Coordinates of C-alpha atoms and ligand atoms in Angstrom, one line a residue:
M187 CA -66.5 17.8 -68.1
A188 CA -67.5 14.2 -67.4
E189 CA -68.6 13.4 -63.9
D190 CA -70.9 11.1 -61.9
L191 CA -74.7 11.9 -61.7
R192 CA -76.9 10.6 -58.9
L193 CA -79.9 8.6 -60.0
S194 CA -83.0 7.9 -57.9
C195 CA -86.7 7.1 -58.1
I196 CA -89.0 9.6 -56.6
C197 CA -89.4 7.8 -53.3
G198 CA -85.7 7.0 -53.0
K199 CA -85.8 3.2 -52.8
V200 CA -84.0 2.8 -56.1
R201 CA -80.7 4.6 -56.0
G202 CA -77.7 4.6 -58.2
R203 CA -75.5 6.7 -60.5
L204 CA -74.2 7.2 -63.9
R205 CA -70.5 7.1 -63.8
D206 CA -68.3 9.5 -65.8
V207 CA -70.9 10.9 -68.1
G208 CA -71.1 14.1 -70.0
P209 CA -71.6 15.4 -73.5
G210 CA -68.8 13.4 -75.0
K211 CA -69.7 10.2 -73.2
G212 CA -73.2 9.7 -74.6
D213 CA -76.0 11.3 -76.5
R214 CA -78.9 13.3 -75.1
Y215 CA -82.2 13.5 -77.0
V216 CA -85.7 14.4 -76.6
C217 CA -87.8 11.6 -77.8
H218 CA -91.4 12.2 -79.0
C219 CA -92.2 8.6 -80.0
D220 CA -95.6 7.3 -79.0
D221 CA -94.2 4.5 -77.0
C222 CA -92.2 6.8 -74.8
Q223 CA -95.3 8.9 -74.3
A224 CA -97.4 5.8 -73.5
F225 CA -94.8 4.6 -71.0
V226 CA -94.8 7.7 -68.8
R227 CA -98.7 8.1 -69.2
R228 CA -99.1 4.5 -68.0
L229 CA -97.2 5.3 -64.9
G230 CA -99.1 8.5 -64.3
R231 CA -96.0 10.7 -64.7
A232 CA -96.7 12.5 -68.0
E233 CA -97.1 15.9 -66.4
E234 CA -93.8 15.6 -64.6
V235 CA -91.8 13.9 -67.4
L236 CA -93.1 15.1 -70.8
D237 CA -92.1 18.6 -72.2
A238 CA -94.6 20.9 -73.9
H239 CA -94.5 18.8 -77.0
A240 CA -94.9 15.4 -75.3
G241 CA -91.2 14.8 -75.5
T242 CA -89.1 12.7 -73.1
S243 CA -85.5 13.8 -72.3
V244 CA -83.2 10.8 -72.4
Y245 CA -79.5 10.1 -72.2
Q246 CA -78.0 7.1 -74.2
T247 CA -74.7 5.8 -73.0
R248 CA -72.5 2.7 -72.5
V249 CA -74.3 0.2 -70.3
A250 CA -71.5 -0.2 -67.7
K251 CA -71.9 3.5 -66.7
L252 CA -75.0 2.6 -64.8
V253 CA -74.4 1.6 -61.3
L254 CA -77.3 0.6 -58.8
D255 CA -76.6 0.9 -55.2
S256 CA -80.1 0.0 -53.8
G257 CA -83.6 -1.0 -54.7
V258 CA -82.9 -3.5 -57.4
D259 CA -85.7 -5.6 -56.0
Q260 CA -88.0 -2.6 -56.8
L261 CA -87.2 -2.6 -60.5
A262 CA -90.0 -3.6 -62.9
A263 CA -89.8 -3.9 -66.7
I264 CA -92.5 -3.9 -69.3
H265 CA -92.7 -4.6 -73.0
L266 CA -95.3 -2.1 -74.3
T267 CA -95.3 -3.6 -77.7
D268 CA -94.4 -6.9 -79.4
K269 CA -90.9 -5.4 -80.1
A270 CA -87.8 -5.8 -78.1
T271 CA -87.8 -2.5 -76.3
L272 CA -88.0 -3.0 -72.5
R273 CA -89.1 -0.1 -70.3
W274 CA -87.9 -0.1 -66.8
Y275 CA -89.4 1.7 -63.8
A276 CA -89.5 1.7 -60.1
R277 CA -92.4 -0.3 -58.8
C278 CA -92.3 1.5 -55.4
C279 CA -93.4 4.9 -56.8
Q280 CA -94.0 4.4 -60.5
T281 CA -90.9 6.4 -61.6
P282 CA -89.9 5.7 -65.2
L283 CA -86.1 5.0 -65.3
F284 CA -84.6 3.3 -68.4
N285 CA -85.2 1.9 -71.9
T286 CA -83.2 -1.1 -73.0
M287 CA -83.5 -4.1 -75.3
G288 CA -85.0 -7.4 -74.1
S289 CA -81.6 -9.0 -73.6
G290 CA -78.3 -7.7 -72.1
K291 CA -76.6 -9.2 -75.1
Q292 CA -78.0 -6.3 -77.1
P293 CA -76.4 -3.6 -74.9
F294 CA -78.5 -0.5 -75.4
L295 CA -79.2 1.9 -72.5
S296 CA -81.3 5.0 -72.6
V297 CA -81.8 6.7 -69.3
L298 CA -84.7 9.0 -68.6
T299 CA -83.0 12.2 -67.3
F300 CA -86.1 12.7 -65.1
A301 CA -84.4 10.2 -62.7
L302 CA -81.1 12.0 -62.6
D303 CA -80.0 14.6 -60.1
E304 CA -82.2 17.6 -61.0
D305 CA -79.7 20.2 -59.9
R306 CA -76.8 18.9 -61.9
R307 CA -78.1 16.9 -64.9
D308 CA -78.4 19.9 -67.4
E309 CA -75.0 21.2 -66.5
T310 CA -73.4 17.8 -66.6
L311 CA -75.0 16.3 -69.7
G312 CA -75.4 19.5 -71.7
P313 CA -78.4 20.3 -73.9
P314 CA -80.1 17.6 -76.1
S315 CA -78.2 17.1 -79.4
G316 CA -81.7 17.0 -81.0
H317 CA -85.3 15.9 -80.9
V318 CA -86.2 12.5 -82.4
F319 CA -89.4 11.0 -83.8
T320 CA -91.0 14.5 -83.8
K321 CA -93.8 13.2 -86.1
F322 CA -95.4 12.1 -82.8
A323 CA -94.9 15.4 -81.1
E324 CA -97.8 17.5 -79.9
G325 CA -98.1 21.1 -81.1
D326 CA -95.7 23.0 -83.4
V327 CA -92.2 21.6 -83.3
G328 CA -91.1 23.3 -86.5
N329 CA -88.4 25.2 -84.7
V330 CA -86.8 22.5 -82.6
P331 CA -83.5 21.0 -83.6
T332 CA -83.9 17.4 -84.8
T333 CA -81.5 14.4 -85.0
A334 CA -82.1 12.2 -88.0
T335 CA -83.0 8.6 -87.0
P336 CA -80.1 7.0 -89.0
V337 CA -77.7 9.2 -87.0
M338 CA -79.2 8.2 -83.8
I339 CA -79.0 4.5 -84.8
Y340 CA -75.4 4.9 -85.9
R341 CA -74.3 6.4 -82.6
A342 CA -76.2 3.6 -80.7
L343 CA -74.7 0.9 -82.8
K344 CA -71.2 2.1 -82.2
R345 CA -71.8 1.8 -78.4
I346 CA -73.5 -1.6 -78.8
L347 CA -70.5 -2.8 -80.7
A348 CA -68.1 -1.4 -78.2
D349 CA -69.9 -3.0 -75.3
R350 CA -70.0 -6.3 -77.1
L351 CA -66.4 -6.4 -78.1
S352 CA -65.1 -5.3 -74.8
G353 CA -67.4 -7.5 -72.7
D354 CA -68.7 -4.5 -70.9
W355 CA -72.2 -5.7 -71.6
K356 CA -71.8 -8.1 -68.8
R357 CA -71.4 -5.1 -66.4
S358 CA -74.9 -3.8 -66.8
P359 CA -76.8 -4.1 -63.5
L360 CA -80.1 -4.7 -65.4
F361 CA -79.1 -8.1 -66.9
D362 CA -77.6 -11.3 -65.7
P363 CA -74.2 -11.5 -67.1
A364 CA -74.4 -15.3 -67.5
D365 CA -77.2 -15.3 -70.0
G366 CA -78.3 -11.7 -70.6
R367 CA -81.7 -12.1 -69.1
P368 CA -83.2 -9.0 -67.4
V369 CA -83.0 -9.0 -63.6
A370 CA -86.8 -8.2 -63.4
T371 CA -89.2 -10.6 -65.2
P372 CA -90.6 -8.6 -68.1
E373 CA -94.4 -7.9 -68.0
R374 CA -96.6 -7.6 -71.1
L375 CA -99.6 -5.5 -71.6
D376 CA -101.8 -8.6 -71.9
G377 CA -100.8 -9.5 -68.4
T378 CA -98.4 -12.3 -69.2
S379 CA -94.7 -12.3 -68.5
G380 CA -91.8 -13.8 -70.2
Q381 CA -88.6 -13.3 -72.0
A382 CA -87.8 -11.0 -74.9
P383 CA -89.4 -11.9 -78.3
A384 CA -87.5 -14.0 -80.8
D385 CA -87.3 -11.0 -83.1
A386 CA -85.5 -8.9 -80.4
N387 CA -83.8 -6.5 -82.6
M388 CA -83.2 -2.8 -82.1
L389 CA -83.2 -2.1 -85.8
A390 CA -86.5 -3.8 -86.3
H391 CA -88.0 -1.6 -83.7
I392 CA -86.6 1.6 -85.1
E393 CA -87.3 0.8 -88.7
K394 CA -91.0 0.5 -87.8
R395 CA -91.1 4.2 -87.1
R396 CA -89.3 5.6 -90.2
Ligands
ZN489 ZN1 -89.4 4.7 -55.5
ZN490 ZN1 -89.2 7.2 -77.6

């Protein structure tokens, strides 16, 4: 059954919720990609977030389902690569929160379930539909269920299209509805900051890994 799930950083300054979510309202995966691993390691949260095979549990859903009630000023975002993926975290306590594209006009939202209500997230979201990018996994993942990359892309593109056609992309709290710019100035690993790269494209990012 779909319902709301509370979302919070560890210290509680960033608070919000995912509205009306559940197994039929989005897709849950365990992502083993090297960038997801690098992100949580960079924040010093690997032990808490990664599973035994270095996987990160994420829930991908429509962008307007995310509501932030407080702590928007604590949000930080970083590009770990030269690709479009933008990784969001809470500056106050280094909690990894979301993955998006660099612009709100490419409405993609993947929420780290680590930030969701621990007591209710598994019951509400259901189990992961599959593990993705297992070639980056640690240890033997021969027995874990996997989701093929094209399937994941197809599901995400359907949501992106729906958010674009409906105008719901403008309801994401992470981007300015006027121009699609992120509400936090993106950092880069070389210490510079700036907008999304010109080649901001989800497919380009994912194609790299196939
Ligand atoms: Zn915090
Ligand atoms: Zn990943």
